[in-house]
PDB file of C-alpha atoms in Angstrom:
ATOM      1  CA  MET A 698     308.950 255.206 100.279  1.00  0.00           C
ATOM      2  CA  SER A 699     305.518 253.656 101.277  1.00  0.00           C
ATOM      3  CA  SER A 700     305.562 249.623 102.429  1.00  0.00           C
ATOM      4  CA  ARG A 701     304.487 246.859 100.014  1.00  0.00           C
ATOM      5  CA  THR A 702     302.676 243.536 100.687  1.00  0.00           C
ATOM      6  CA  SER A 703     302.380 240.801  98.933  1.00  0.00           C
ATOM      7  CA  TYR A 704     300.708 236.853 100.376  1.00  0.00           C
ATOM      8  CA  VAL A 705     299.545 233.174  98.888  1.00  0.00           C
ATOM      9  CA  THR A 706     296.687 231.525  99.622  1.00  0.00           C
ATOM     10  CA  ARG A 707     296.655 228.442  98.634  1.00  0.00           C
ATOM     11  CA  SER A 708     293.311 226.655  97.165  1.00  0.00           C
ATOM     12  CA  SER A 709     291.386 223.172  96.799  1.00  0.00           C
ATOM     13  CA  ARG A 710     291.500 221.748  92.949  1.00  0.00           C
ATOM     14  CA  SER A 711     289.393 219.514  93.885  1.00  0.00           C
ATOM     15  CA  SER A 712     286.200 222.512  95.403  1.00  0.00           C
ATOM     16  CA  GLY A 713     287.544 225.271  94.078  1.00  0.00           C
ATOM     17  CA  ALA A 714     286.979 226.891  97.544  1.00  0.00           C
ATOM     18  CA  THR A 715     290.262 229.179  98.497  1.00  0.00           C
ATOM     19  CA  ILE A 716     291.725 227.565 101.920  1.00  0.00           C
ATOM     20  CA  SER A 717     293.948 229.855 103.852  1.00  0.00           C
ATOM     21  CA  PRO A 718     294.172 227.359 107.062  1.00  0.00           C
ATOM     22  CA  ALA A 719     297.564 230.257 107.435  1.00  0.00           C
ATOM     23  CA  PRO A 720     296.463 234.086 106.391  1.00  0.00           C
ATOM     24  CA  GLY A 721     298.621 236.156 105.162  1.00  0.00           C
ATOM     25  CA  TRP A 722     301.582 233.366 104.628  1.00  0.00           C
ATOM     26  CA  PRO A 723     303.491 232.985 102.934  1.00  0.00           C
ATOM     27  CA  ALA A 724     304.345 236.773 102.303  1.00  0.00           C
ATOM     28  CA  ARG A 725     306.615 239.159 101.373  1.00  0.00           C
ATOM     29  CA  LEU A 726     307.093 243.359 103.334  1.00  0.00           C
ATOM     30  CA  GLU A 727     308.892 245.936 102.321  1.00  0.00           C
ATOM     31  CA  SER A 728     309.695 249.447 102.886  1.00  0.00           C
ATOM     32  CA  HIS A 729     313.048 251.728 102.629  1.00  0.00           C
ATOM     33  CA  GLY A 730     315.352 249.982 102.012  1.00  0.00           C
ATOM     34  CA  VAL A 731     314.027 246.467 104.882  1.00  0.00           C
ATOM     35  CA  VAL A 732     312.943 243.563 102.877  1.00  0.00           C
ATOM     36  CA  VAL A 733     310.765 241.507 105.277  1.00  0.00           C
ATOM     37  CA  ARG A 734     309.403 237.498 103.215  1.00  0.00           C
ATOM     38  CA  SER A 735     308.645 234.194 104.733  1.00  0.00           C
ATOM     39  CA  LEU A 736     312.181 231.869 105.200  1.00  0.00           C
ATOM     40  CA  ARG A 737     312.987 228.896 103.112  1.00  0.00           C
ATOM     41  CA  ARG A 738     315.392 226.084 103.445  1.00  0.00           C
ATOM     42  CA  SER A 739     317.557 227.233 100.860  1.00  0.00           C
ATOM     43  CA  ASP A 740     318.642 229.863 102.889  1.00  0.00           C
ATOM     44  CA  ALA A 741     320.487 227.835 104.586  1.00  0.00           C
ATOM     45  CA  ASP A 742     323.828 228.760 103.935  1.00  0.00           C
ATOM     46  CA  ASP A 743     323.371 232.709 104.429  1.00  0.00           C
ATOM     47  CA  TRP A 744     321.763 231.275 107.850  1.00  0.00           C
ATOM     48  CA  GLN A 745     324.817 230.135 108.726  1.00  0.00           C
ATOM     49  CA  ALA A 746     327.345 232.329 107.981  1.00  0.00           C
ATOM     50  CA  VAL A 747     325.392 235.604 109.874  1.00  0.00           C
ATOM     51  CA  ARG A 748     324.911 233.168 112.425  1.00  0.00           C
ATOM     52  CA  ALA A 749     328.878 231.972 112.902  1.00  0.00           C
ATOM     53  CA  ARG A 750     328.912 235.440 112.372  1.00  0.00           C
ATOM     54  CA  ASN A 751     327.084 236.984 115.303  1.00  0.00           C
ATOM     55  CA  GLN A 752     328.219 233.983 117.671  1.00  0.00           C
ATOM     56  CA  ASP A 753     328.740 236.372 120.429  1.00  0.00           C
ATOM     57  CA  TRP A 754     326.838 239.438 119.686  1.00  0.00           C
ATOM     58  CA  LEU A 755     323.323 236.880 119.686  1.00  0.00           C
ATOM     59  CA  ALA A 756     324.791 234.052 122.066  1.00  0.00           C
ATOM     60  CA  PRO A 757     323.212 236.068 125.675  1.00  0.00           C
ATOM     61  CA  TRP A 758     320.471 236.497 123.506  1.00  0.00           C
ATOM     62  CA  ASP A 759     319.530 233.063 122.393  1.00  0.00           C
ATOM     63  CA  ALA A 760     317.410 230.870 123.869  1.00  0.00           C
ATOM     64  CA  THR A 761     318.814 227.370 125.859  1.00  0.00           C
ATOM     65  CA  VAL A 762     317.430 224.145 126.496  1.00  0.00           C
ATOM     66  CA  PRO A 763     316.396 224.146 130.599  1.00  0.00           C
ATOM     67  CA  PRO A 764     317.943 220.869 132.004  1.00  0.00           C
ATOM     68  CA  GLY A 765     315.637 216.823 131.513  1.00  0.00           C
ATOM     69  CA  GLY A 766     313.967 219.074 127.868  1.00  0.00           C
ATOM     70  CA  ALA A 767     313.713 217.821 124.990  1.00  0.00           C
ATOM     71  CA  PRO A 768     316.914 218.255 122.485  1.00  0.00           C
ATOM     72  CA  ARG A 769     316.532 221.214 120.051  1.00  0.00           C
ATOM     73  CA  PRO A 770     317.139 220.150 116.281  1.00  0.00           C
ATOM     74  CA  ALA A 771     320.241 219.193 115.525  1.00  0.00           C
ATOM     75  CA  SER A 772     321.307 221.074 111.743  1.00  0.00           C
ATOM     76  CA  TYR A 773     318.822 223.682 110.271  1.00  0.00           C
ATOM     77  CA  GLY A 774     317.470 221.987 107.485  1.00  0.00           C
ATOM     78  CA  LEU A 775     315.783 219.363 110.776  1.00  0.00           C
ATOM     79  CA  VAL A 776     314.719 223.212 112.143  1.00  0.00           C
ATOM     80  CA  THR A 777     313.092 224.767 108.689  1.00  0.00           C
ATOM     81  CA  ARG A 778     311.678 221.571 108.054  1.00  0.00           C
ATOM     82  CA  ALA A 779     309.640 222.341 111.156  1.00  0.00           C
ATOM     83  CA  LEU A 780     308.972 225.859 111.590  1.00  0.00           C
ATOM     84  CA  LEU A 781     307.706 225.834 107.540  1.00  0.00           C
ATOM     85  CA  ARG A 782     305.023 222.843 109.065  1.00  0.00           C
ATOM     86  CA  GLN A 783     304.428 224.902 111.461  1.00  0.00           C
ATOM     87  CA  ALA A 784     303.527 227.999 108.787  1.00  0.00           C
ATOM     88  CA  LYS A 785     301.753 226.469 107.034  1.00  0.00           C
ATOM     89  CA  ARG A 786     298.972 225.131 109.606  1.00  0.00           C
ATOM     90  CA  GLY A 787     299.397 228.830 111.002  1.00  0.00           C
ATOM     91  CA  GLN A 788     300.493 228.270 114.095  1.00  0.00           C
ATOM     92  CA  THR A 789     304.190 229.958 112.922  1.00  0.00           C
ATOM     93  CA  LEU A 790     305.564 232.647 111.006  1.00  0.00           C
ATOM     94  CA  PRO A 791     309.136 232.598 110.732  1.00  0.00           C
ATOM     95  CA  PHE A 792     309.981 235.669 108.370  1.00  0.00           C
ATOM     96  CA  VAL A 793     313.802 236.562 107.255  1.00  0.00           C
ATOM     97  CA  ILE A 794     314.506 239.876 107.103  1.00  0.00           C
ATOM     98  CA  GLU A 795     317.485 241.549 103.946  1.00  0.00           C
ATOM     99  CA  VAL A 796     319.160 244.428 103.250  1.00  0.00           C
ATOM    100  CA  ASP A 797     320.278 245.626 100.724  1.00  0.00           C
ATOM    101  CA  GLY A 798     319.276 241.991  98.954  1.00  0.00           C
ATOM    102  CA  ARG A 799     321.566 240.090 101.700  1.00  0.00           C
ATOM    103  CA  PHE A 800     320.441 238.337 104.679  1.00  0.00           C
ATOM    104  CA  ALA A 801     320.329 240.325 107.807  1.00  0.00           C
ATOM    105  CA  GLY A 802     317.696 238.709 110.156  1.00  0.00           C
ATOM    106  CA  GLN A 803     315.166 236.679 110.945  1.00  0.00           C
ATOM    107  CA  VAL A 804     312.060 238.512 112.746  1.00  0.00           C
ATOM    108  CA  THR A 805     309.665 234.749 114.089  1.00  0.00           C
ATOM    109  CA  VAL A 806     305.617 235.333 115.295  1.00  0.00           C
ATOM    110  CA  SER A 807     305.276 231.870 117.524  1.00  0.00           C
ATOM    111  CA  ASN A 808     302.940 231.030 119.677  1.00  0.00           C
ATOM    112  CA  VAL A 809     299.938 231.639 117.558  1.00  0.00           C
ATOM    113  CA  ALA A 810     296.580 231.699 119.203  1.00  0.00           C
ATOM    114  CA  ARG A 811     293.200 231.526 117.828  1.00  0.00           C
ATOM    115  CA  GLY A 812     289.536 230.823 118.561  1.00  0.00           C
ATOM    116  CA  SER A 813     288.874 233.711 121.359  1.00  0.00           C
ATOM    117  CA  ALA A 814     292.552 234.638 121.774  1.00  0.00           C
ATOM    118  CA  GLN A 815     294.221 235.651 118.356  1.00  0.00           C
ATOM    119  CA  TRP A 816     297.114 236.938 119.130  1.00  0.00           C
ATOM    120  CA  GLY A 817     300.864 236.013 118.752  1.00  0.00           C
ATOM    121  CA  SER A 818     304.430 236.629 120.372  1.00  0.00           C
ATOM    122  CA  ILE A 819     306.932 237.978 117.560  1.00  0.00           C
ATOM    123  CA  GLY A 820     311.198 237.553 118.171  1.00  0.00           C
ATOM    124  CA  TYR A 821     313.723 239.098 116.281  1.00  0.00           C
ATOM    125  CA  TRP A 822     317.594 239.167 115.130  1.00  0.00           C
ATOM    126  CA  VAL A 823     320.206 241.027 112.828  1.00  0.00           C
ATOM    127  CA  ASP A 824     323.229 240.844 112.218  1.00  0.00           C
ATOM    128  CA  ALA A 825     325.757 243.213 114.207  1.00  0.00           C
ATOM    129  CA  ALA A 826     326.468 244.410 111.124  1.00  0.00           C
ATOM    130  CA  VAL A 827     323.226 246.428 110.672  1.00  0.00           C
ATOM    131  CA  ALA A 828     322.327 247.511 113.692  1.00  0.00           C
ATOM    132  CA  GLY A 829     321.088 251.102 115.282  1.00  0.00           C
ATOM    133  CA  ARG A 830     320.803 251.830 110.905  1.00  0.00           C
ATOM    134  CA  GLY A 831     316.812 250.625 112.172  1.00  0.00           C
ATOM    135  CA  VAL A 832     316.733 247.905 109.994  1.00  0.00           C
ATOM    136  CA  ALA A 833     314.894 246.468 113.043  1.00  0.00           C
ATOM    137  CA  PRO A 834     312.920 248.934 114.247  1.00  0.00           C
ATOM    138  CA  ARG A 835     311.504 248.430 110.498  1.00  0.00           C
ATOM    139  CA  ALA A 836     310.614 245.566 110.659  1.00  0.00           C
ATOM    140  CA  VAL A 837     309.126 244.496 113.287  1.00  0.00           C
ATOM    141  CA  ALA A 838     307.095 247.105 112.936  1.00  0.00           C
ATOM    142  CA  LEU A 839     306.375 245.731 109.275  1.00  0.00           C
ATOM    143  CA  VAL A 840     305.363 242.322 110.757  1.00  0.00           C
ATOM    144  CA  ILE A 841     303.497 243.423 113.383  1.00  0.00           C
ATOM    145  CA  ASP A 842     301.242 245.597 110.881  1.00  0.00           C
ATOM    146  CA  HIS A 843     300.733 241.835 108.637  1.00  0.00           C
ATOM    147  CA  CYS A 844     299.404 239.926 111.771  1.00  0.00           C
ATOM    148  CA  LEU A 845     297.021 242.718 113.006  1.00  0.00           C
ATOM    149  CA  GLY A 846     296.155 242.955 109.314  1.00  0.00           C
ATOM    150  CA  PRO A 847     296.057 240.057 106.781  1.00  0.00           C
ATOM    151  CA  VAL A 848     296.704 237.667 108.745  1.00  0.00           C
ATOM    152  CA  GLY A 849     293.750 238.754 110.932  1.00  0.00           C
ATOM    153  CA  LEU A 850     295.559 238.918 114.458  1.00  0.00           C
ATOM    154  CA  HIS A 851     294.139 241.235 117.489  1.00  0.00           C
ATOM    155  CA  ARG A 852     296.747 241.123 120.008  1.00  0.00           C
ATOM    156  CA  VAL A 853     300.779 240.986 118.979  1.00  0.00           C
ATOM    157  CA  GLU A 854     303.198 240.738 121.952  1.00  0.00           C
ATOM    158  CA  ILE A 855     307.481 240.834 122.638  1.00  0.00           C
ATOM    159  CA  CYS A 856     308.764 240.547 125.866  1.00  0.00           C
ATOM    160  CA  VAL A 857     311.884 241.835 126.818  1.00  0.00           C
ATOM    161  CA  ARG A 858     315.395 240.573 128.566  1.00  0.00           C
ATOM    162  CA  PRO A 859     315.465 244.302 130.871  1.00  0.00           C
ATOM    163  CA  GLU A 860     318.969 243.195 130.128  1.00  0.00           C
ATOM    164  CA  ASN A 861     319.374 243.504 126.534  1.00  0.00           C
ATOM    165  CA  THR A 862     319.430 247.356 125.373  1.00  0.00           C
ATOM    166  CA  ASN A 863     319.033 246.959 122.336  1.00  0.00           C
ATOM    167  CA  SER A 864     315.924 245.421 121.871  1.00  0.00           C
ATOM    168  CA  LEU A 865     314.495 247.747 124.436  1.00  0.00           C
ATOM    169  CA  ARG A 866     315.254 249.667 122.030  1.00  0.00           C
ATOM    170  CA  VAL A 867     313.155 248.625 119.128  1.00  0.00           C
ATOM    171  CA  VAL A 868     310.276 248.442 121.247  1.00  0.00           C
ATOM    172  CA  GLU A 869     310.403 252.105 121.892  1.00  0.00           C
ATOM    173  CA  LYS A 870     310.907 253.162 118.712  1.00  0.00           C
ATOM    174  CA  LEU A 871     307.776 251.584 118.485  1.00  0.00           C
ATOM    175  CA  GLY A 872     306.004 253.364 121.215  1.00  0.00           C
ATOM    176  CA  LEU A 873     305.000 249.880 122.514  1.00  0.00           C
ATOM    177  CA  GLU A 874     303.542 249.657 125.754  1.00  0.00           C
ATOM    178  CA  GLN A 875     304.754 247.265 128.933  1.00  0.00           C
ATOM    179  CA  VAL A 876     302.083 245.338 130.241  1.00  0.00           C
ATOM    180  CA  GLY A 877     303.738 242.696 132.532  1.00  0.00           C
ATOM    181  CA  TYR A 878     306.682 241.160 133.814  1.00  0.00           C
ATOM    182  CA  ALA A 879     307.762 237.667 133.852  1.00  0.00           C
ATOM    183  CA  PRO A 880     310.018 236.611 136.747  1.00  0.00           C
ATOM    184  CA  ARG A 881     312.497 233.550 135.107  1.00  0.00           C
ATOM    185  CA  PHE A 882     309.770 233.364 132.111  1.00  0.00           C
ATOM    186  CA  LEU A 883     312.145 232.115 129.183  1.00  0.00           C
ATOM    187  CA  HIS A 884     315.024 229.864 129.715  1.00  0.00           C
ATOM    188  CA  ILE A 885     317.161 232.378 127.219  1.00  0.00           C
ATOM    189  CA  ASP A 886     321.961 231.961 127.542  1.00  0.00           C
ATOM    190  CA  GLY A 887     322.022 228.675 130.236  1.00  0.00           C
ATOM    191  CA  ASP A 888     319.194 229.893 132.669  1.00  0.00           C
ATOM    192  CA  TRP A 889     315.737 231.215 133.924  1.00  0.00           C
ATOM    193  CA  ARG A 890     315.418 235.067 132.593  1.00  0.00           C
ATOM    194  CA  ASP A 891     312.744 238.050 133.768  1.00  0.00           C
ATOM    195  CA  HIS A 892     311.266 239.472 130.670  1.00  0.00           C
ATOM    196  CA  ARG A 893     309.497 243.029 130.198  1.00  0.00           C
ATOM    197  CA  ILE A 894     306.008 242.186 128.728  1.00  0.00           C
ATOM    198  CA  PHE A 895     305.054 244.989 125.559  1.00  0.00           C
ATOM    199  CA  ALA A 896     301.919 244.139 123.836  1.00  0.00           C
ATOM    200  CA  VAL A 897     299.826 246.356 120.486  1.00  0.00           C
ATOM    201  CA  THR A 898     295.720 245.378 120.280  1.00  0.00           C
ATOM    202  CA  ARG A 899     295.296 246.486 116.874  1.00  0.00           C
ATOM    203  CA  GLU A 900     292.948 249.235 117.464  1.00  0.00           C
ATOM    204  CA  GLU A 901     295.803 251.012 119.207  1.00  0.00           C
ATOM    205  CA  VAL A 902     297.157 251.720 116.076  1.00  0.00           C
ATOM    206  CA  PRO A 903     294.862 252.208 113.501  1.00  0.00           C
ATOM    207  CA  TYR A 904     297.149 252.931 111.378  1.00  0.00           C
ATOM    208  CA  GLY A 905     299.409 250.562 111.894  1.00  0.00           C
ATOM    209  CA  ILE A 906     302.988 251.204 113.842  1.00  0.00           C
ATOM    210  CA  GLU A 907     305.355 251.137 110.047  1.00  0.00           C
ATOM    211  CA  GLN A 908     303.015 255.049 109.848  1.00  0.00           C
ATOM    212  CA  ARG A 909     303.368 255.983 113.969  1.00  0.00           C
ATOM    213  CA  LEU A 910     307.726 254.333 113.605  1.00  0.00           C
ATOM    214  CA  SER A 911     307.923 257.274 110.484  1.00  0.00           C
ATOM    215  CA  THR A 912     306.152 259.984 112.151  1.00  0.00           C
ATOM    216  CA  HIS A 913     308.497 259.256 115.163  1.00  0.00           C
ATOM    217  CA  GLN A 914     311.028 259.615 112.753  1.00  0.00           C
ATOM    218  CA  SER A 915     310.647 262.614 110.785  1.00  0.00           C
ATOM    219  CA  HIS A 916     310.173 264.520 114.086  1.00  0.00           C
ATOM    220  CA  GLN A 917     313.835 263.325 114.926  1.00  0.00           C
TER     221      GLN A 917
END
């Protein structure tokens, strides 16, 4: 099955010129039964249900606020409003993963830098109910290809705790190279945690990460 991508650009009514502060956003990406689409405010109930059901599964890998840090938004609505504001400015791309039409996780591209950098960082999580079915690798592959294509980034990185074997399997399946190790990099599950850093640039995958993944799976 081939992948499908659609996205919308916003136009200026007064001049008729196309304005793209956030190229490639909003978007809908689809391949092999996995859909990745832009986050919506109406996802609140599904998001809360999936997160509640997966609290123990996700807590060891969730970002937390360090002592003295600004408190995080207290509700889904506040979080979503902040993310969508950032998305309109091209700073963050918050995606939802759907499997069989159901909310199954998220992929978020954050810290998007333009200018001479042209890079972003990807984080992701999936419902334990779909773990082991190739959903996370497929969703992340779709987002990486979208970032290196329509979004216009040159480099994408993924930072993973050494203890997070599930996420390490994702980057392994995608063939991403470890480019660094960052001690005490992010505040996760109540403390500063080390992370392995994986990255890919546009030149490394001229045919896309998703095609690389499909080729890898066909030879298994």
